[in-house]
XYZ file of C-alpha atoms in Angstrom:
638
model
C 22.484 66.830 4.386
C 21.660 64.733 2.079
C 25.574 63.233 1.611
C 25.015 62.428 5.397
C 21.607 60.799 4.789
C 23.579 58.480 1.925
C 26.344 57.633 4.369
C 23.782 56.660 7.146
C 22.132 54.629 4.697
C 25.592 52.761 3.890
C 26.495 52.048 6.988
C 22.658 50.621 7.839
C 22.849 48.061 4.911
C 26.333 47.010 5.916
C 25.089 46.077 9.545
C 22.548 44.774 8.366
C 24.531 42.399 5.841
C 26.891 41.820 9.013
C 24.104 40.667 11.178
C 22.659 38.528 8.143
C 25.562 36.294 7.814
C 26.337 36.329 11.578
C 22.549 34.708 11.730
C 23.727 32.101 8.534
C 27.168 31.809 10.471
C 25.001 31.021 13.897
C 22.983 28.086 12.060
C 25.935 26.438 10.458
C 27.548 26.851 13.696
C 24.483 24.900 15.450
C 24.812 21.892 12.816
C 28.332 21.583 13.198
C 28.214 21.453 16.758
C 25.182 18.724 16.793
C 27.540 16.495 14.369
C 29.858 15.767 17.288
C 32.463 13.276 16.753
C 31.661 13.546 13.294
C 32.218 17.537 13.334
C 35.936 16.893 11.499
C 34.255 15.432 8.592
C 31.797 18.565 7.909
C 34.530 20.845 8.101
C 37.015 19.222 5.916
C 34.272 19.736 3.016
C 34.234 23.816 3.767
C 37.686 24.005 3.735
C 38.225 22.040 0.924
C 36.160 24.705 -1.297
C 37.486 27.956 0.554
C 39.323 29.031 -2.503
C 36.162 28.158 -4.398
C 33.163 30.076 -3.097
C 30.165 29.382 -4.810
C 30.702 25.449 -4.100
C 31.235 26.512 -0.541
C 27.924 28.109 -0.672
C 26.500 24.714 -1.832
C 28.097 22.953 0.753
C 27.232 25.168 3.375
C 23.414 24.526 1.447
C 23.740 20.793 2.436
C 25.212 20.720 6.033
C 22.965 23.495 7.449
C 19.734 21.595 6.025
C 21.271 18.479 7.111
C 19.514 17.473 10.514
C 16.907 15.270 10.292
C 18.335 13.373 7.568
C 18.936 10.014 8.466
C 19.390 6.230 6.783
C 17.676 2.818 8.265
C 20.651 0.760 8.777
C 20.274 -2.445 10.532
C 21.638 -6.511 9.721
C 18.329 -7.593 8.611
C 17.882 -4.661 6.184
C 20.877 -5.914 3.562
C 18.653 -9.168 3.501
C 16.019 -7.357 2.900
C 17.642 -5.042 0.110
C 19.369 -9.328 -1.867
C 15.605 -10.280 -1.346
C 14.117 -7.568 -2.901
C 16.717 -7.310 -5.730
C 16.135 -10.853 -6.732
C 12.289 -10.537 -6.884
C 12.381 -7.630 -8.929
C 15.196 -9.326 -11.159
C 12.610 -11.884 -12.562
C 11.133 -12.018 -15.473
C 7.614 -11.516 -14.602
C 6.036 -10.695 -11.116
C 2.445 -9.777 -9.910
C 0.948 -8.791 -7.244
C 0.597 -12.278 -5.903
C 4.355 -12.698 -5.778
C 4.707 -9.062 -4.152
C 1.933 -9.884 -0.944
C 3.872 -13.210 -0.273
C 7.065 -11.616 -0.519
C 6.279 -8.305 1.776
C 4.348 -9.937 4.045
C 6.555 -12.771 4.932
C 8.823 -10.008 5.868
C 6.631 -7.731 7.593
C 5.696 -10.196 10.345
C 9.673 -10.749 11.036
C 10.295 -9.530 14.176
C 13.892 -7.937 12.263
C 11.831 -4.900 11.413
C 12.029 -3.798 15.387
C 15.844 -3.933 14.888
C 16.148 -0.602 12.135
C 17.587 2.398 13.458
C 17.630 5.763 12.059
C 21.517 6.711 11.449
C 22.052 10.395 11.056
C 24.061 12.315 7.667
C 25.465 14.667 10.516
C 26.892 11.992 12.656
C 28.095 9.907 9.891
C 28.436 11.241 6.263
C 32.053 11.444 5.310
C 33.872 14.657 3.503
C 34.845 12.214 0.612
C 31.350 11.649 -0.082
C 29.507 15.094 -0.191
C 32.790 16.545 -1.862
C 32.634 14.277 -4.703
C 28.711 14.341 -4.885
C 28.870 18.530 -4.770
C 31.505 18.061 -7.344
C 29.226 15.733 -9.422
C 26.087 17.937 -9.075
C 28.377 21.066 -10.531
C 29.240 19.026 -13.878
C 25.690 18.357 -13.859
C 24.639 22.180 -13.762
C 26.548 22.201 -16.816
C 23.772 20.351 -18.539
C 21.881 22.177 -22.014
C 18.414 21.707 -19.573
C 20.121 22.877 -16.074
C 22.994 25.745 -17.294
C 20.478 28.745 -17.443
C 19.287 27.420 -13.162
C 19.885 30.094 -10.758
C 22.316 29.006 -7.943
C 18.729 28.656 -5.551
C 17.103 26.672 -8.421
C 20.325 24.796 -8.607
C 20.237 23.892 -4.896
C 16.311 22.710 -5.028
C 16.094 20.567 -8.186
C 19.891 19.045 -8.590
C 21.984 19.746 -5.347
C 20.404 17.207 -2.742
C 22.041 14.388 -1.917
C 19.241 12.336 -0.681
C 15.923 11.431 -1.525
C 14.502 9.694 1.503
C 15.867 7.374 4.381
C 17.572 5.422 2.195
C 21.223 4.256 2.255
C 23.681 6.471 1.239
C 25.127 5.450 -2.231
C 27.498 7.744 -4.992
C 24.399 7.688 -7.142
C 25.150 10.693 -8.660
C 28.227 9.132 -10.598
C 26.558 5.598 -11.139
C 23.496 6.636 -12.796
C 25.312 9.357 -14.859
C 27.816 6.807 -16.567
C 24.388 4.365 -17.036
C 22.320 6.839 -18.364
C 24.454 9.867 -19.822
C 25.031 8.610 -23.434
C 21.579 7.333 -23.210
C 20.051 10.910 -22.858
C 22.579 12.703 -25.158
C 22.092 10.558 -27.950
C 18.885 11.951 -29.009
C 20.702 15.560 -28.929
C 19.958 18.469 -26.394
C 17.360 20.348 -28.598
C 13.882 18.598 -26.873
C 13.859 17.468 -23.409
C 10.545 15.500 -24.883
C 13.160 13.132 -26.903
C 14.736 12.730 -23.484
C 12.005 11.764 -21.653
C 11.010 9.042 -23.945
C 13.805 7.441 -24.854
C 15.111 7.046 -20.883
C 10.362 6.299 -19.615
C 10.951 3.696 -22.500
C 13.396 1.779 -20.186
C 11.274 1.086 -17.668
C 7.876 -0.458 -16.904
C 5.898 0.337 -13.636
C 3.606 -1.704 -11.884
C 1.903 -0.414 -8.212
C 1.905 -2.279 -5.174
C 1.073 0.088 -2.321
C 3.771 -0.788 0.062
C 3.107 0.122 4.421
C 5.189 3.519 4.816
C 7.019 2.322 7.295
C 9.085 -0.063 4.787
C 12.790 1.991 3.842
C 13.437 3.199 0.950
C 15.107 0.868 -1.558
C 18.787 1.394 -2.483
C 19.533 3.725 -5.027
C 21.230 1.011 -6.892
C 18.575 -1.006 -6.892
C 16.264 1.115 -8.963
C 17.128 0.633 -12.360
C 15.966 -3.154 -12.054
C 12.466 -2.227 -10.523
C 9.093 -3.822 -12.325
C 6.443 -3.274 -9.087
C 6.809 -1.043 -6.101
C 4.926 1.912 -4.694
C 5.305 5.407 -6.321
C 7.894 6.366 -4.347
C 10.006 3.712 -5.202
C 9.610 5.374 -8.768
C 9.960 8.865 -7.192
C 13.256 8.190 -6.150
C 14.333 6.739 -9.312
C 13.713 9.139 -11.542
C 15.018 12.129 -8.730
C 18.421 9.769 -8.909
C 18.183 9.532 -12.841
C 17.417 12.994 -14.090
C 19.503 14.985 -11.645
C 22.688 12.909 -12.396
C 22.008 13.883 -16.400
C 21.555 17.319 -15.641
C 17.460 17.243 -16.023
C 15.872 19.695 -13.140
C 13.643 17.820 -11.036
C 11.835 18.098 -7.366
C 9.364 15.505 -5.790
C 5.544 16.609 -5.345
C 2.748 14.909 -3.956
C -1.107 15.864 -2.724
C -1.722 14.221 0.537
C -5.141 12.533 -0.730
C -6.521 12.874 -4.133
C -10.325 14.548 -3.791
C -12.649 11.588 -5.149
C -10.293 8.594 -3.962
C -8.498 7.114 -1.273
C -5.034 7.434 -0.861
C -1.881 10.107 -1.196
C 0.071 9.984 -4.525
C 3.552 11.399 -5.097
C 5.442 11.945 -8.111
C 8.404 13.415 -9.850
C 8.224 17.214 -11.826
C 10.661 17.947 -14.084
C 11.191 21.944 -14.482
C 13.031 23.408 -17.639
C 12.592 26.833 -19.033
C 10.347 27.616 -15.948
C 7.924 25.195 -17.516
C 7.078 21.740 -15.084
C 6.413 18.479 -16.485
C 5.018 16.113 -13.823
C 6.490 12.587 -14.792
C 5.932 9.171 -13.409
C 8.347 6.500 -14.671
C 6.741 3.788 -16.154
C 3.683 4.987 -16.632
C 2.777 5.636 -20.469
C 2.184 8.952 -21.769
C 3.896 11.849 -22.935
C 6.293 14.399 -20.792
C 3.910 16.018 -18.363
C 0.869 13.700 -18.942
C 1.096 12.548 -15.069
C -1.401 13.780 -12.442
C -2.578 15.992 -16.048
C -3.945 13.303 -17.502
C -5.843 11.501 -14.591
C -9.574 11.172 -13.542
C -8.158 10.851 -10.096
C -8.305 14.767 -8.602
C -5.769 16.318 -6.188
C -7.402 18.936 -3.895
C -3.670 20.724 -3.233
C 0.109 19.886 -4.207
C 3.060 20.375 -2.977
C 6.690 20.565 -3.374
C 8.939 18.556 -0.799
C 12.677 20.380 -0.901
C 15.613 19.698 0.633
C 16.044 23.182 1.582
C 13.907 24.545 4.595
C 11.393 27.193 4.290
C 8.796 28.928 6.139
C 6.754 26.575 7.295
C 2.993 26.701 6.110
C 1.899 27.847 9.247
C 4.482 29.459 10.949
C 5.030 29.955 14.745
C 2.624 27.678 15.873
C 2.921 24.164 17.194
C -0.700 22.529 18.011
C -1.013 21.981 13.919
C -0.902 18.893 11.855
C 2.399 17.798 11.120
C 2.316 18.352 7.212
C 1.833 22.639 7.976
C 4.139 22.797 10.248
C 6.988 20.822 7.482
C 9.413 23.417 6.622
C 10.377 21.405 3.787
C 7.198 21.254 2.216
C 5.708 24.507 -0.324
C 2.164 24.652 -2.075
C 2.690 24.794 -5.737
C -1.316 24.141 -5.832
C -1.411 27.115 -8.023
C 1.521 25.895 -10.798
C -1.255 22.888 -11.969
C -4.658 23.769 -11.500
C -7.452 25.807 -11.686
C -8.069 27.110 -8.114
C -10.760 28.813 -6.033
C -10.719 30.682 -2.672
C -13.141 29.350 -0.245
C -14.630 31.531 3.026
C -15.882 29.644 5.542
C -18.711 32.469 6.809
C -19.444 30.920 10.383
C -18.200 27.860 12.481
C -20.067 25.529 14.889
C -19.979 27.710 18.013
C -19.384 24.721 20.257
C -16.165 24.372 19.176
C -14.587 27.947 20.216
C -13.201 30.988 18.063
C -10.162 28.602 16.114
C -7.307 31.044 14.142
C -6.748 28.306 11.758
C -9.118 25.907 10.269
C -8.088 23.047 7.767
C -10.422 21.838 4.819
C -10.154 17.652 4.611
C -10.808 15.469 1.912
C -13.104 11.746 2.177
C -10.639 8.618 2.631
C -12.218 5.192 2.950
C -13.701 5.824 6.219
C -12.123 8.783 7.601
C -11.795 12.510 6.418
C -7.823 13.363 5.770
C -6.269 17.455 6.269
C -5.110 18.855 3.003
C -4.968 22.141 3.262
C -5.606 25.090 5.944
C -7.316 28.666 6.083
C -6.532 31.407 8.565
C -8.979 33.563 10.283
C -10.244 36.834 8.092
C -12.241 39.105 10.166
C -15.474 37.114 10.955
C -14.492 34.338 8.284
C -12.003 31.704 7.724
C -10.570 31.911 4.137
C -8.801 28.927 2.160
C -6.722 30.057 -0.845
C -5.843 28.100 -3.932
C -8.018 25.110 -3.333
C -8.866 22.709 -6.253
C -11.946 22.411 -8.024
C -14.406 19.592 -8.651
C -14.844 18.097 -4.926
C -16.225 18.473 -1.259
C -14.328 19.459 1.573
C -15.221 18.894 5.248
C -14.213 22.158 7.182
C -12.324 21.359 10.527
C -10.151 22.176 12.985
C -7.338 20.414 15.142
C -6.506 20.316 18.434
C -4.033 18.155 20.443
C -3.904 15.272 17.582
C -7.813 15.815 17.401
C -10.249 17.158 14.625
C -13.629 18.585 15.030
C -15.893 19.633 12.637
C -16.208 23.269 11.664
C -18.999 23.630 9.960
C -20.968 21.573 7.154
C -19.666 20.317 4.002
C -18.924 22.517 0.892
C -19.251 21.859 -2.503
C -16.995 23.376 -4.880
C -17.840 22.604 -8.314
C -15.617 22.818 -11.823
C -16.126 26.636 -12.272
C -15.068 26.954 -8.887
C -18.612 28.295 -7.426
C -19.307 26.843 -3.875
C -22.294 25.879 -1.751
C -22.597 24.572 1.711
C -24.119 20.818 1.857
C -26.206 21.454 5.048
C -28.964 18.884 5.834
C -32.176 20.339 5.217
C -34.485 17.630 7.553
C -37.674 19.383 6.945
C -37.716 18.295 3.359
C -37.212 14.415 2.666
C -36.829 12.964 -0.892
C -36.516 9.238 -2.191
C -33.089 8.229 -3.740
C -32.399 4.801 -5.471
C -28.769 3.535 -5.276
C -27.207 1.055 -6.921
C -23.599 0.916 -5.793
C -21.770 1.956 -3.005
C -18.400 3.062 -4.642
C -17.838 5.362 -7.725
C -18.278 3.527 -10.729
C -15.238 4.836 -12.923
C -12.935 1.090 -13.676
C -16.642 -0.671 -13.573
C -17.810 1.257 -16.203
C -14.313 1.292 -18.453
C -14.544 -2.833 -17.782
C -18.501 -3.069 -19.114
C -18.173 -0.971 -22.032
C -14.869 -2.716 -23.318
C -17.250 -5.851 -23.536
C -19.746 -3.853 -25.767
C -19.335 -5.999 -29.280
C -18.443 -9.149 -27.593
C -20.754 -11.849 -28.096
C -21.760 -15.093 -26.544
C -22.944 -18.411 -28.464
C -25.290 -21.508 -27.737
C -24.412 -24.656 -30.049
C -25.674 -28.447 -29.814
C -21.804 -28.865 -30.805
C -18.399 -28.297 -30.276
C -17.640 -26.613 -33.745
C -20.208 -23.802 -33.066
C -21.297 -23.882 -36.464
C -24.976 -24.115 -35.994
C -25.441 -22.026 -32.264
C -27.446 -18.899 -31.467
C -25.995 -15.876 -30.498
C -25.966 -13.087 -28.163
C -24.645 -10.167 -28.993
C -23.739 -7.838 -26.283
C -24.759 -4.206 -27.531
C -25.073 -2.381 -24.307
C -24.613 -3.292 -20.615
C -27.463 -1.974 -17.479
C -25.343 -0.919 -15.169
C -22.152 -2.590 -14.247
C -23.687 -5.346 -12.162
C -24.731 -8.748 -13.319
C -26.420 -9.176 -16.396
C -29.014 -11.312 -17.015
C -30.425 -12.474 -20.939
C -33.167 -14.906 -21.279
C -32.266 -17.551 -23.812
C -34.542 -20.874 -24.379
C -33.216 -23.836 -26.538
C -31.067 -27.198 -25.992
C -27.754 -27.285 -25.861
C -24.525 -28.602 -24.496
C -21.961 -25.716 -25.243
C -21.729 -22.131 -24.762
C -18.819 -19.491 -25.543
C -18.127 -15.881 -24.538
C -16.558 -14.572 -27.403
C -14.873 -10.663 -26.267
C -14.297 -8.112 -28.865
C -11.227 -8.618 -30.581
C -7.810 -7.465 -29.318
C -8.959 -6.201 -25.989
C -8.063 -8.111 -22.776
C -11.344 -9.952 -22.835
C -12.232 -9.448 -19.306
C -14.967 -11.105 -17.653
C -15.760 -11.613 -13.854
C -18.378 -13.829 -13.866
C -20.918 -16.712 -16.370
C -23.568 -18.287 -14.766
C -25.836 -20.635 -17.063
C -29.496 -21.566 -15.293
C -31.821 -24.540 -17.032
C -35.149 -24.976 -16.852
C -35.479 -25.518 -13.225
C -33.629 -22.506 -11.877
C -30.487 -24.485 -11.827
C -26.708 -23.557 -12.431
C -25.693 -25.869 -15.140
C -21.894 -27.209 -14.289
C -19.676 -28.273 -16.870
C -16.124 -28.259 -18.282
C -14.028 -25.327 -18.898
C -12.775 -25.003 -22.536
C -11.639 -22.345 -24.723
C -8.140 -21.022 -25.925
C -7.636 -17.697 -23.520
C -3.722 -16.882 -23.558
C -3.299 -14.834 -20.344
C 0.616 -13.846 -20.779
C 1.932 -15.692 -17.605
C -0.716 -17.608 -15.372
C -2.069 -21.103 -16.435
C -4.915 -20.793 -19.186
C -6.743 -23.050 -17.552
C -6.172 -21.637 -14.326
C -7.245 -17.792 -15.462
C -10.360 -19.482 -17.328
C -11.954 -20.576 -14.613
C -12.279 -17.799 -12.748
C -15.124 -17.075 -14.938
C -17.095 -19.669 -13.073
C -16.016 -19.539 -9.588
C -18.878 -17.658 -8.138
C -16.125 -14.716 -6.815
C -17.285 -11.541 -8.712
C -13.542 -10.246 -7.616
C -11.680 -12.571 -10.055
C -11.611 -12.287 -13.674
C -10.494 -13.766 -16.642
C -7.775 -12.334 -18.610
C -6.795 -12.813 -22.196
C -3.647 -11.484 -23.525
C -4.325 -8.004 -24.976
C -3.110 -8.906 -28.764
C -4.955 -11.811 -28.719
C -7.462 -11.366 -31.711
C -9.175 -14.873 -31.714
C -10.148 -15.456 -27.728
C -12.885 -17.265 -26.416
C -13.780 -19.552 -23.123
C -16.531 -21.402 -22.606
C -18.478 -24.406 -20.825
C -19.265 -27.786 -22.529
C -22.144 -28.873 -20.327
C -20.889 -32.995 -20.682
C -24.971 -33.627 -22.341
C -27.129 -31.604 -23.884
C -29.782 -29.172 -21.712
C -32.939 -27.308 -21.634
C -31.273 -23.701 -21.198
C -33.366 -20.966 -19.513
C -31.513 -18.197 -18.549
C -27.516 -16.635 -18.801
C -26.409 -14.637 -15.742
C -22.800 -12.400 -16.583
C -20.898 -10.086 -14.798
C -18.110 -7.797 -16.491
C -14.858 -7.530 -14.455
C -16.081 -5.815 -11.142
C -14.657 -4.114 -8.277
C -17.942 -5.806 -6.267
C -19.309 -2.829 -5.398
C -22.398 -2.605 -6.508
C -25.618 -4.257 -4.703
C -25.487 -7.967 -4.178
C -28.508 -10.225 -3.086
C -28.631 -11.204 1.002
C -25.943 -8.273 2.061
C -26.864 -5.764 4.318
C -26.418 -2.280 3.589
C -26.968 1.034 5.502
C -27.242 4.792 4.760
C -25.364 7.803 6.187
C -25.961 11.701 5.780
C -23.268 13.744 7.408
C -24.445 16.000 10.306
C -21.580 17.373 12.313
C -21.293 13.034 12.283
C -22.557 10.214 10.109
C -26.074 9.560 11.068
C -28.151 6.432 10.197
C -31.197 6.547 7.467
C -31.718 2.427 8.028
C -30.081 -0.400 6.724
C -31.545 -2.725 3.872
C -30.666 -6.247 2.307
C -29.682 -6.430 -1.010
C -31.369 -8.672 -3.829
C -30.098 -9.811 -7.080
C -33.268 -9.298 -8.931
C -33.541 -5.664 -7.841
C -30.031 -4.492 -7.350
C -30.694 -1.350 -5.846
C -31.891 0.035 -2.943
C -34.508 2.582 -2.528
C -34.773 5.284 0.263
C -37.485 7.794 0.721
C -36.242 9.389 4.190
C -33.220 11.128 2.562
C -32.640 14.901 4.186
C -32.599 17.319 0.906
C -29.369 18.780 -0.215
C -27.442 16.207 2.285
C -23.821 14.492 1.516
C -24.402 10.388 1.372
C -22.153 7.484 2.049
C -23.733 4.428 1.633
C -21.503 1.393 3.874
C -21.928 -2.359 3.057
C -22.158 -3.865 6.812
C -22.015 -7.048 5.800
C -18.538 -6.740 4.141
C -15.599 -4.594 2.210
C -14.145 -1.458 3.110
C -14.503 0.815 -0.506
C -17.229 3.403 -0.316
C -17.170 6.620 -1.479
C -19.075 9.664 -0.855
C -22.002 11.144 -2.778
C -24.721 13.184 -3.498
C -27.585 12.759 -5.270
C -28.653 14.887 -8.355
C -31.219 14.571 -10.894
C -32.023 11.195 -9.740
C -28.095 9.765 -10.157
C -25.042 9.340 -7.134
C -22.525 11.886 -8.187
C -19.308 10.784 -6.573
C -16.992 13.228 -4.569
């Protein structure tokens, strides 16, 4: 009986093996048939590697995960690609050279002319066998040899990165880069990382998605571009050496606008998030930053259950079979149970938890009905998430706000109307680069002087800054110069100096002083220092121990008063513009708008609901603001 059982059981498993690769069969099948003319091409890779299986495997990897994959081919986009490789060839460039460039190109009417051009219909056998061949020396690497063949097929397989055009990368970069890497010996992928992140500097200029994705061969030479132009490089780079490496991103970080995306590298089960051209050690990216991502995930080549499975009235990023939540892998996480839900908006499976952006509230991640509550697993600490839910391209609110906080305890930010408190406020935008800016000027020191020598002036010393808005010192005494001295060897940053006489008013003069900013005109970059814009800033160069800048007034003058601002992001309150408070209610709801004044530079409230979530909007102009609340009489940013 129980021989009989055994054979049963035999026979089960090998049906069920049968069916299993009849099911793989079916798919590759499918993707052969949707390649059409170009059918011949797919099938001269498989039988190339029929005598060798395991690279048959990996090309069977490739073509059945192949639709969808496409490059942006059009006559206008190989201008593009000898315009954008001689900008990035020069010596220097800013972000001044990168808006003219981009956006004399953005308003061509060229861009209507790109057209998606699909790998099925168009990738030749030459190419994938020699790039499968390429990615199998590569396996061979001391970082990549221990891989799994399903490891092996996520971080060093894939072929592509993005839309961009297809290029032997794999070869090009190895013969670049290869000696590079090796000479530092395979013990420590650390020496690795620093001798190849030592090559290249990185600059960000947030490029419009809808701009392709640079040529792989024009990588190497990049100085400013968006992240992803430096995700792609370093995907190109480390895979052709043998490093392990998969793209992540968090689709908006928790207390700031904006998606990031980056590069992990994965040895020893052990990832090392990397950004090229930023400086820090392996691993220091996303690690290392005040910037906090609510969720991250994994973009693979390879397809996957989707995040939410079956269904097709969700956002598009949880219904991406190529993308997996690797939250877990980086931070400390918390589950979240949303108890109730606004009952106006009907008895939702799925509910999504969205993150503050600008002016709008962006999906990150998404909780499926538990009995009478909706839970959300592995969600990041340290932020407020709006609870909502989606239907036909629309969300809704689900319920109030919640608070998670760095231990991972929760609350839910509901209005309480019946008890009003007063607030004060004093900027409208978290104050993180402000506050870096003023406190770099702490030590600095500005001087008064009948003459040009300074030898016989009166001095200001700067030893601490009130806020990070415009300062103001009363100083009393003749004179005809003054100098801002900043502490030595920093970048001697300063947004704003306003000198007042007697009368109440601004003395003009002449710009002097010896600032060395590394590439624009000294003169140029000194006078933005008195050009009444607190969003321009003078820059010294960052070695330079002996800078100053200055005013010589042309005759001497009864001084009353100096008015300075530290490099700003103009956030904070400014005299005559008009401001207005919002609590968040199942909407934003008005508390009243006020004008601002320089002599105050704050605004008071006393009508604020208790335990409410703020945004505070400048009307009058800019687009930054930032959520809040208010604790122990301070904003606390979310």
């Amino acid at each position: 009986m129980k021989h009989c059982c055994i054979k049963y059981w035999l026979w089960g498993m090998m049906l069920l093996a049968i069916a299993v690769s009849c099911a793989r069969d079916k798919v590759l099948n499918s993707v052969l048939e949707q390649a059409g003319k170009n059918k011949g091409e797919l099938e001269n890779v498989l039988v190339h590697y029929d005598s060798v299986p395991e690279k048959r495997k990996a090309a069977e990897f490739l073509i059945k995960n192949m639709p969808g994959r496409y490059s942006l081919q059009s006559p206008f986009l190989f201008r593009y690609y000898e315009l954008l490789d001689s900008l990035q060839g020069l010596d220097y460039i800013g972000h001044d050279e990168m808006i003219v460039f981009y956006d004399s190109i953005y308003k061509r009417p060229e861009w209507r002319s790109l057209k998606p051009v699909y790998d099925i219909e168009s990738i030749t056998s030459q190419y994938l066998i020699a790039h499968i061949d390429a990615a199998f020396d590569a396996w061979k690497s001391p970082w990549a040899k221990d891989l799994t063949f399903e490891e092996f097929c996520d971080y060093l397989l894939p072929y592509r990165e993005d839309n961009e055009v297809l290029e032997s990368w794999m070869k090009d970069y190895k013969a670049k880069y290869e000696n590079i890497a090796y000479s530092v010996g395979f013990t420590s992928i650390d020496s690795v990382y620093d001798v190849i992140a030592n090559m290249f500097v990185g600059h960000r200029y947030f490029t419009p998605e809808f701009v392709p994705s640079a040529k792989p061969s024009s990588l190497p030479k990049i100085r400013i571009g968006a992240c992803r132009m430096y995700t792609a490089l370093a995907t190109y780079l480390f895979r052709s050496i043998g490093v392990p490496i998969v793209s992540e991103f968090t689709p908006n970080w928790s207390n700031h606008a904006m998606r990031h995306e980056w590069t992990t590298i994965i040895v020893k089960g052990k990832n090392y998030p990397i950004q090229l051209g930023d400086k820090g050690p392996l691993g220091y990216h996303i690690k290392g930053f005040t910037y906090r991502p609510p969720k991250i995930y994994r973009t693979t080549f390879g397809s996957h259950k989707a995040l939410i499975e079956g269904e097709t009235d969700v956002p598009p990023l949880f219904k991406d079979k190529r993308v997996i939540d690797v939250t877990h892998e980086y931070l400390p996480t918390t589950v979240i149970d949303l108890p109730k839900s606004f009952k106006e908006y009907g008895n939702y499976c799925y509910a999504y938890l969205s993150v503050f952006d600008l002016m709008n509230w962006k999906p990150v991640a998404f909780g499926r009905r538990k009995g009478k509550t909706i839970q959300f697993q592995n969600m990041g600490l340290n932020a407020v998430y709006l609870p909502v839910f989606y239907k036909m391209g629309t969300y809704y609110p689900a319920y109030h706000p919640v608070r998670v906080d760095k231990e991972g305890d929760y609350l839910f930010l509901k209005p309480n109307k019946e008890k009003l408190r007063k607030v004060i406020l004093r900027r409208k935008f978290m104050d993180k680069s402000p506050k870096q800016w003023a406190d770099a000027m702490v030590g600095g020191y500005f001087v008064f002087s009948k003459e040009a020598l300074f030898a016989d002036g009166d001095t200001l010393r700067i030893d601490s800054l009130h806020e990070y808005a415009y300062q103001t010192v009363e100083i009393k005494g003749l004179y005809r110069y003054m100098k801002y001295v900043p502490p030595a060897f920093t970048k001697g940053n300063i947004a704003e100096i306003e000198v007042y006489d007697k009368l109440g008013i601004k003395v003009q003069g002449k710009v002097i002083g010896n600032y060395t900013p590394g590439w624009l005109d000294r003169m140029v970059t000194m006078r933005r220092a008195f050009d009444g814009d607190a969003l321009t800033f003078t820059s010294a160069g960052p070695e330079q121990e002996d800078a100053w800048l200055g005013l010589d007034f042309g005759k001497q003058v009864e001084v009353n008063k100096l008015v300075y601002l530290p490099r700003s992001d103009d956030n904070f309150i400014k005299e005559g513009e008009l401001y207005e408070l919002f609590y968040w209610d199942k909407e934003w709801r008005s508390l009243g708008q006020q004008t601002g004044s320089r002599q105050l530079q704050y605004l008071e409230y006393d009508n604020v609901p208790d335990n409410a979530l703020l945004l505070l909007r400048n009307v009058t102009k800019g687009k930054e603001e930032r959520i809040f609340t208010y604790e122990d009489g301070k904003q606390i940013w979310w």
